[in-house]
Coordinates of C-alpha atoms and ligand atoms in Angstrom, one line a residue:
X1 CA 37.5 -4.6 74.2
X2 CA 40.5 -2.2 73.4
X3 CA 44.1 -2.4 73.5
X4 CA 47.0 0.0 74.6
X5 CA 50.2 -0.9 72.4
X6 CA 52.9 1.3 71.1
X7 CA 52.6 1.0 67.2
X8 CA 50.2 -1.2 65.1
X9 CA 52.3 -0.8 62.0
X10 CA 55.1 -3.2 63.6
X11 CA 52.6 -6.0 63.1
X12 CA 54.3 -7.5 60.1
X13 CA 57.7 -7.8 61.7
X14 CA 56.1 -9.1 65.0
X15 CA 54.2 -11.9 63.0
X16 CA 57.1 -12.8 61.2
X17 CA 59.2 -13.3 64.4
X18 CA 56.2 -15.2 66.1
X19 CA 56.3 -17.6 63.1
X20 CA 60.1 -18.0 63.6
X21 CA 59.7 -18.7 67.1
X22 CA 56.9 -21.2 66.4
X23 CA 59.3 -23.3 64.4
X24 CA 61.3 -23.9 67.6
X25 CA 58.0 -24.7 69.6
X26 CA 56.7 -28.3 68.4
X27 CA 55.4 -29.2 71.9
X28 CA 53.3 -26.2 72.1
X29 CA 52.3 -26.4 68.5
X30 CA 51.2 -30.2 69.1
X31 CA 49.0 -29.0 71.7
X32 CA 47.7 -26.0 69.8
X33 CA 46.6 -28.4 66.9
X34 CA 44.6 -30.6 69.6
X35 CA 43.3 -27.5 71.3
X36 CA 41.9 -26.4 67.8
X37 CA 40.1 -29.9 67.4
X38 CA 38.9 -30.3 70.8
X39 CA 38.3 -26.8 71.8
X40 CA 38.6 -27.6 75.7
X41 CA 38.8 -23.9 76.7
X42 CA 35.7 -22.7 75.2
X43 CA 33.9 -20.1 76.9
X44 CA 37.0 -19.5 79.3
X45 CA 38.4 -16.1 80.0
X46 CA 42.0 -15.9 80.7
X47 CA 43.9 -13.0 81.9
X48 CA 47.6 -13.2 81.3
X49 CA 50.4 -11.0 82.8
X50 CA 53.7 -12.3 81.1
X51 CA 56.6 -10.7 79.2
X52 CA 55.2 -10.0 75.8
X53 CA 57.7 -12.0 73.6
X54 CA 57.2 -14.2 70.6
X55 CA 57.2 -17.2 72.8
X56 CA 54.3 -15.6 74.8
X57 CA 52.4 -14.7 71.6
X58 CA 52.5 -18.6 70.6
X59 CA 51.2 -19.4 74.0
X60 CA 48.2 -16.9 73.5
X61 CA 47.5 -18.3 70.1
X62 CA 47.2 -21.7 71.7
X63 CA 44.8 -20.7 74.3
X64 CA 42.7 -18.8 71.8
X65 CA 42.6 -21.9 69.4
X66 CA 41.5 -23.9 72.6
X67 CA 38.4 -21.7 72.7
X68 CA 39.5 -19.2 75.2
X69 CA 39.1 -15.3 75.2
X70 CA 42.5 -14.0 76.2
X71 CA 43.7 -10.8 77.5
X72 CA 47.3 -10.0 77.8
X73 CA 49.4 -7.3 79.7
X74 CA 53.1 -7.1 80.5
X75 CA 54.8 -8.7 83.5
X76 CA 57.7 -6.2 83.2
X77 CA 57.7 -2.6 82.1
X78 CA 61.0 -3.3 80.0
X79 CA 60.5 -6.7 78.5
X80 CA 57.6 -6.0 75.8
X81 CA 58.4 -6.5 72.4
X82 CA 56.3 -3.8 71.0
X83 CA 56.2 -5.6 67.5
X84 CA 54.7 -8.7 68.9
X85 CA 52.2 -6.7 70.9
X86 CA 51.1 -5.2 67.6
X87 CA 50.8 -8.5 65.9
X88 CA 48.7 -9.9 68.7
X89 CA 46.2 -7.1 68.3
X90 CA 46.5 -7.0 64.4
X91 CA 46.4 -10.9 63.6
X92 CA 44.4 -12.2 66.5
X93 CA 42.5 -9.0 67.8
X94 CA 43.6 -9.9 71.0
X95 CA 43.2 -7.2 73.9
X96 CA 46.9 -6.6 74.6
X97 CA 48.0 -3.9 77.3
X98 CA 51.8 -3.3 76.9
X99 CA 54.0 -0.6 75.8
X100 CA 57.9 -1.3 76.2
X101 CA 59.2 1.2 78.7
X102 CA 56.0 2.0 80.4
X103 CA 56.1 3.8 83.7
X104 CA 54.9 2.3 86.7
X105 CA 51.4 4.0 86.8
X106 CA 50.9 2.7 83.2
X107 CA 52.1 -0.9 84.3
X108 CA 49.5 -1.1 86.8
X109 CA 46.7 0.4 84.7
X110 CA 47.5 -2.4 82.3
X111 CA 47.1 -4.9 84.8
X112 CA 43.8 -3.5 85.8
X113 CA 42.6 -3.5 82.0
X114 CA 43.5 -7.0 81.7
X115 CA 41.3 -7.6 84.8
X116 CA 38.5 -5.7 83.5
X117 CA 37.8 -8.8 81.2
X118 CA 36.6 -10.6 84.5
X119 CA 38.8 -13.7 83.9
X120 CA 38.1 -17.1 85.1
X121 CA 41.7 -17.8 85.1
X122 CA 44.7 -15.8 85.9
X123 CA 48.3 -16.7 84.4
X124 CA 51.0 -14.8 86.0
X125 CA 54.8 -14.2 85.8
X126 CA 55.6 -12.9 89.2
X127 CA 52.0 -13.0 90.8
X128 CA 50.9 -9.3 89.9
X129 CA 47.6 -10.4 88.6
X130 CA 46.9 -12.4 91.8
X131 CA 48.2 -9.7 94.2
X132 CA 46.3 -6.8 92.4
X133 CA 43.0 -9.0 92.5
X134 CA 43.4 -9.7 96.3
X135 CA 44.4 -6.1 97.0
X136 CA 42.2 -4.0 94.9
X137 CA 39.9 -5.9 92.7
X138 CA 38.0 -8.4 95.1
X139 CA 34.8 -8.2 93.4
X140 CA 36.3 -10.4 90.7
X141 CA 37.1 -13.2 93.0
X142 CA 33.7 -15.2 92.7
X143 CA 34.3 -15.8 89.0
X144 CA 37.8 -16.8 89.4
X145 CA 38.4 -20.6 89.2
X146 CA 42.2 -20.7 89.5
X147 CA 45.6 -19.4 88.4
X148 CA 49.0 -20.4 87.2
X149 CA 52.6 -19.0 88.0
X150 CA 55.4 -19.1 85.7
X151 CA 58.4 -17.9 87.8
X152 CA 60.1 -18.8 91.0
X153 CA 59.6 -15.4 92.6
X154 CA 56.0 -15.5 91.9
X155 CA 55.6 -18.9 93.6
X156 CA 57.4 -17.7 96.6
X157 CA 55.0 -14.7 97.1
X158 CA 51.9 -17.1 96.4
X159 CA 53.2 -19.5 99.1
X160 CA 53.5 -16.7 101.4
X161 CA 49.9 -15.8 100.7
X162 CA 48.8 -19.3 101.2
X163 CA 50.7 -19.5 104.6
X164 CA 49.2 -16.5 105.6
X165 CA 45.8 -17.7 104.9
X166 CA 44.9 -14.9 102.5
X167 CA 45.0 -16.5 99.3
X168 CA 41.5 -17.0 97.8
X169 CA 41.9 -19.2 94.7
X170 CA 44.0 -22.2 93.9
X171 CA 47.3 -21.5 91.9
X172 CA 49.3 -24.2 90.2
X173 CA 53.1 -23.5 90.2
X174 CA 54.0 -24.0 86.7
X175 CA 57.6 -23.0 87.7
X176 CA 57.9 -26.1 90.0
X177 CA 57.3 -28.6 87.3
X178 CA 60.5 -30.6 86.4
X179 CA 59.9 -29.7 82.7
X180 CA 60.0 -26.1 83.5
X181 CA 62.6 -25.2 86.0
X182 CA 65.2 -27.9 85.1
X183 CA 65.4 -26.5 81.6
X184 CA 64.0 -22.9 81.4
X185 CA 65.7 -21.6 84.6
X186 CA 69.0 -23.4 84.0
X187 CA 69.6 -23.4 80.0
X188 CA 67.1 -20.5 79.6
X189 CA 68.2 -18.0 82.0
X190 CA 72.0 -19.2 81.6
X191 CA 72.0 -18.5 77.8
X192 CA 69.7 -15.4 77.8
X193 CA 71.4 -13.6 80.6
X194 CA 74.8 -13.7 78.9
X195 CA 73.1 -12.8 75.6
X196 CA 71.9 -9.8 77.2
X197 CA 75.1 -8.9 78.8
X198 CA 77.0 -9.3 75.4
X199 CA 74.3 -7.3 73.3
X200 CA 74.5 -4.5 76.1
X201 CA 78.4 -4.4 76.4
X202 CA 80.1 -6.3 73.8
X203 CA 82.3 -7.8 76.5
X204 CA 84.8 -10.2 76.0
X205 CA 84.1 -12.9 79.0
X206 CA 87.3 -14.9 78.5
X207 CA 89.6 -14.3 81.4
X208 CA 87.1 -11.9 83.2
X209 CA 85.9 -12.6 86.8
X210 CA 82.1 -13.1 86.9
X211 CA 80.2 -13.2 90.1
X212 CA 77.0 -14.9 89.9
X213 CA 74.7 -14.2 93.2
X214 CA 72.5 -17.2 93.9
X215 CA 73.1 -20.9 93.0
X216 CA 69.4 -22.1 92.3
X217 CA 68.4 -23.2 89.0
X218 CA 69.1 -19.9 87.4
X219 CA 72.4 -19.3 89.0
X220 CA 73.6 -22.8 88.1
X221 CA 72.8 -22.3 84.4
X222 CA 74.3 -18.7 84.4
X223 CA 77.6 -19.7 86.0
X224 CA 77.9 -22.8 83.8
X225 CA 77.5 -20.7 80.6
X226 CA 79.8 -18.1 81.9
X227 CA 82.4 -20.5 82.6
X228 CA 81.9 -22.0 79.2
X229 CA 82.8 -18.6 77.7
X230 CA 86.2 -18.7 79.6
X231 CA 85.2 -16.5 82.7
X232 CA 86.4 -17.2 86.1
X233 CA 83.1 -17.6 88.0
X234 CA 82.5 -16.8 91.7
X235 CA 79.3 -17.9 93.3
X236 CA 77.8 -16.1 96.3
X237 CA 75.3 -17.9 98.4
X238 CA 73.4 -17.9 101.5
X239 CA 72.1 -21.5 101.5
X240 CA 75.1 -23.8 102.8
X241 CA 73.9 -26.8 100.6
X242 CA 73.7 -24.7 97.6
X243 CA 77.1 -23.3 98.5
X244 CA 78.7 -26.6 98.8
X245 CA 77.3 -27.9 95.4
X246 CA 78.6 -24.6 93.8
X247 CA 82.1 -25.3 95.5
X248 CA 82.1 -29.1 94.3
X249 CA 80.9 -27.9 90.7
X250 CA 84.2 -26.3 90.7
X251 CA 83.4 -22.5 91.5
X252 CA 85.1 -20.2 93.9
X253 CA 82.4 -19.4 96.6
X254 CA 82.9 -16.2 98.6
X255 CA 81.0 -13.7 100.4
X256 CA 79.6 -10.8 98.3
X257 CA 81.9 -8.2 100.2
X258 CA 84.9 -10.2 99.0
X259 CA 83.7 -11.1 95.5
X260 CA 82.7 -7.4 95.1
X261 CA 86.5 -6.4 95.2
X262 CA 87.7 -8.7 92.6
X263 CA 84.9 -9.1 90.0
X264 CA 84.6 -7.4 86.6
X265 CA 80.9 -8.4 86.3
X266 CA 78.3 -8.9 89.1
X267 CA 75.0 -10.5 88.3
X268 CA 72.2 -11.2 90.8
X269 CA 69.8 -14.1 90.5
X270 CA 68.5 -14.9 93.8
X271 CA 65.0 -13.6 94.0
X272 CA 65.8 -11.5 97.2
X273 CA 66.2 -7.8 97.7
X274 CA 69.6 -5.6 98.3
X275 CA 71.9 -8.5 97.5
X276 CA 74.4 -5.9 96.0
X277 CA 74.3 -2.9 98.4
X278 CA 76.4 0.1 99.6
X279 CA 79.2 -1.8 101.3
X280 CA 79.8 -3.7 98.1
X281 CA 79.5 -0.8 95.6
X282 CA 82.2 1.0 98.2
X283 CA 84.7 -1.7 97.3
X284 CA 84.2 -2.5 93.7
X285 CA 86.7 -2.2 91.0
X286 CA 86.7 0.9 88.7
X287 CA 84.6 -0.3 85.7
X288 CA 82.6 -3.0 87.3
X289 CA 79.6 -4.0 85.5
X290 CA 76.3 -4.8 87.8
X291 CA 73.2 -6.3 86.3
X292 CA 70.2 -8.2 87.8
X293 CA 68.7 -11.2 86.1
X294 CA 66.3 -11.9 88.9
X295 CA 62.4 -11.1 88.3
X296 CA 61.9 -8.2 90.4
X297 CA 64.5 -4.8 90.2
X298 CA 65.1 -5.0 93.9
X299 CA 68.2 -7.3 93.9
X300 CA 70.5 -4.3 93.3
X301 CA 70.1 -1.6 95.9
X302 CA 69.6 1.3 93.4
X303 CA 68.9 4.1 96.1
X304 CA 72.2 3.2 97.7
X305 CA 73.9 3.4 94.3
X306 CA 72.4 6.8 93.5
X307 CA 73.5 7.9 96.9
X308 CA 77.2 7.2 96.0
X309 CA 76.9 8.5 92.5
X310 CA 78.3 12.0 91.6
X311 CA 77.3 11.7 87.6
X312 CA 75.4 9.3 85.8
X313 CA 74.9 9.1 82.0
X314 CA 74.0 6.6 79.4
X315 CA 76.7 5.4 77.3
X316 CA 75.2 2.7 75.3
X317 CA 71.7 1.2 75.2
X318 CA 71.1 -0.4 78.4
X319 CA 74.4 0.6 79.8
X320 CA 74.5 3.6 82.5
X321 CA 77.9 4.7 83.6
X322 CA 77.6 5.6 87.3
X323 CA 80.6 8.0 88.2
X324 CA 81.0 7.7 92.1
X325 CA 82.4 10.6 94.1
X326 CA 85.6 8.9 94.6
X327 CA 86.2 8.7 90.7
X328 CA 85.4 4.9 90.3
X329 CA 82.9 4.1 87.5
X330 CA 80.4 1.6 88.1
X331 CA 78.5 0.4 85.1
X332 CA 74.6 -0.4 85.7
X333 CA 72.8 -2.5 83.0
X334 CA 69.1 -2.2 82.1
X335 CA 68.4 0.0 85.1
X336 CA 68.5 -3.2 87.4
X337 CA 65.8 -4.8 85.7
X338 CA 66.1 -8.4 84.5
X339 CA 68.9 -8.2 82.0
X340 CA 67.8 -11.1 79.7
X341 CA 64.5 -9.6 78.7
X342 CA 65.3 -5.9 78.8
X343 CA 68.7 -6.1 76.7
X344 CA 68.1 -9.4 74.9
X345 CA 65.0 -11.4 74.0
X346 CA 64.5 -13.6 76.9
X347 CA 64.9 -17.3 76.8
X348 CA 65.0 -18.9 73.4
X349 CA 61.9 -20.2 72.1
X350 CA 63.0 -24.1 72.3
X351 CA 63.0 -23.8 75.9
X352 CA 60.0 -21.7 76.3
X353 CA 58.3 -24.4 74.5
X354 CA 58.3 -26.6 77.4
X355 CA 57.2 -24.0 79.8
X356 CA 54.6 -22.8 77.9
X357 CA 53.4 -26.4 77.1
X358 CA 53.2 -26.7 81.0
X359 CA 51.1 -23.4 81.1
X360 CA 48.7 -24.5 78.3
X361 CA 47.9 -28.2 79.9
X362 CA 47.7 -26.4 83.4
X363 CA 45.0 -24.2 82.0
X364 CA 43.2 -27.2 80.5
X365 CA 43.5 -28.9 83.9
X366 CA 42.3 -26.0 85.8
X367 CA 39.3 -25.7 83.5
X368 CA 38.6 -29.3 84.2
X369 CA 39.4 -29.7 87.8
X370 CA 39.9 -26.2 89.1
X371 CA 36.6 -26.0 90.8
X372 CA 37.6 -29.1 93.2
X373 CA 40.7 -27.5 94.6
X374 CA 40.8 -25.5 97.8
X375 CA 42.8 -22.1 97.7
X376 CA 46.4 -23.1 97.8
X377 CA 49.6 -23.4 95.8
X378 CA 49.4 -26.8 93.9
X379 CA 52.1 -28.8 91.8
X380 CA 51.6 -29.2 88.1
X381 CA 50.2 -32.9 87.8
X382 CA 53.2 -35.3 87.3
X383 CA 51.3 -36.6 84.2
X384 CA 51.5 -33.4 82.6
X385 CA 55.3 -33.1 83.3
X386 CA 56.0 -36.8 81.7
X387 CA 53.7 -35.7 78.9
X388 CA 55.6 -32.4 78.2
X389 CA 59.1 -34.4 78.5
X390 CA 57.9 -37.2 76.2
X391 CA 56.6 -34.6 73.3
X392 CA 60.0 -32.8 73.6
X393 CA 61.9 -36.1 73.2
X394 CA 59.7 -37.1 70.3
X395 CA 59.9 -33.7 68.5
X396 CA 63.8 -33.8 69.1
X397 CA 63.8 -37.4 67.4
X398 CA 65.2 -39.1 70.5
X399 CA 63.8 -42.5 71.6
X400 CA 64.4 -44.1 75.0
X401 CA 64.3 -47.7 76.3
X402 CA 61.3 -49.1 78.2
X403 CA 61.5 -51.3 81.2
X404 CA 61.3 -55.1 80.5
X405 CA 58.6 -57.0 82.4
X406 CA 61.6 -58.3 84.5
X407 CA 63.0 -55.0 85.3
X408 CA 59.6 -53.8 86.2
X409 CA 58.9 -56.5 88.5
X410 CA 62.2 -56.1 90.2
X411 CA 61.6 -52.3 90.9
X412 CA 58.1 -53.2 92.2
X413 CA 59.7 -56.0 94.5
X414 CA 61.7 -55.7 97.8
X415 CA 62.4 -59.3 98.5
X416 CA 65.4 -59.6 96.3
X417 CA 68.8 -58.3 97.8
X418 CA 72.4 -59.0 97.3
Ligands
ADE501 N1 60.6 -15.5 80.5 C1 62.0 -15.7 80.1 N2 62.2 -15.5 78.9 C2 61.0 -15.5 78.4 C3 60.6 -15.4 76.9 N3 61.1 -15.5 75.9 N4 59.1 -15.2 76.8 C4 58.3 -15.1 78.0 N5 58.7 -15.1 79.2 C5 60.0 -15.4 79.4

């Protein structure tokens, strides 16, 4: 089985960075060591469509040490770290199909190449493997046991497939594990999105007005970290409960049309389409910066922007100046693709440690139990969630209390009141 990567000579640099990330991933490492002893994935073929990063490399090693044959393709054309792709090929002879900056056709060709390995399990970040199998590669379905999904957007797509009755195999929504979305989505997206913003622009955030569109876990993390850097943060929402939460968390809550007039930076993290669109571009300040941290590049209406633009030119890596016909300039970051992985390195390894520990344990669970599940979207078993949290606490040197027998009895009873 071949590979399609950019440059094999980058492998030594990739390997060094993978080892560095491994140092921050003690939970995944403990699982890898157990997998190497027990080989619970022996004979299993896994196709993974993930951001090709140092953290993903450590997950791939873990599955491989568990006995799986793994193939990897990119889940976004701009997020691949070419040195990591090279190291996976050079060190572990993994079939990797990913080149940073690949065009749309190459992106889908790579997905097909990963699927050509006839996987028993799919591992997605955005549901592209599942949708490609269902749309174009149905001949693979008889061999597929199940799949896992890493991100909110993917889970939404898969739930929609399940609701419409078209989903043909069971999926575990890793995103929905508490030890995934409460940490990765919040602390990971919060930090890595600002990292991408600052690497791309070198902007001083203190005193700036930053709009965060969407107050899910990712938006909460991003708003929190932007405030921590001294920005005045505006939140836009469509959900009344989330809007109220943002208000009570101390943010200004505005409709996008008003936020667009006053913001220096606007970042979308909603998972929905056309969140920033023509009417918003029309009122933005000169030099407004627009970026997306949601999974797909649909949140900023790029066609509407193109329609208003007279001239566009790159001014720094990942920063494109769009000069509108009325003379205002809007700066688009990372072509509207997810900023944290395009302009920075994605979430730090310490938080991916938990997300990918959930992935590894979910694969083990699917190998054991997947054949008993009907096609649907399932939660990560709570025992896995608790195990990941306990291992992370242990690795962080944190011990916690346990209930006394009296407390345990009290919680089980209903007789005792005031
Ligand atoms: N998603 C967000 N950050 C990531 C990372 N560092 N590796 C893989 N997937 C990610």
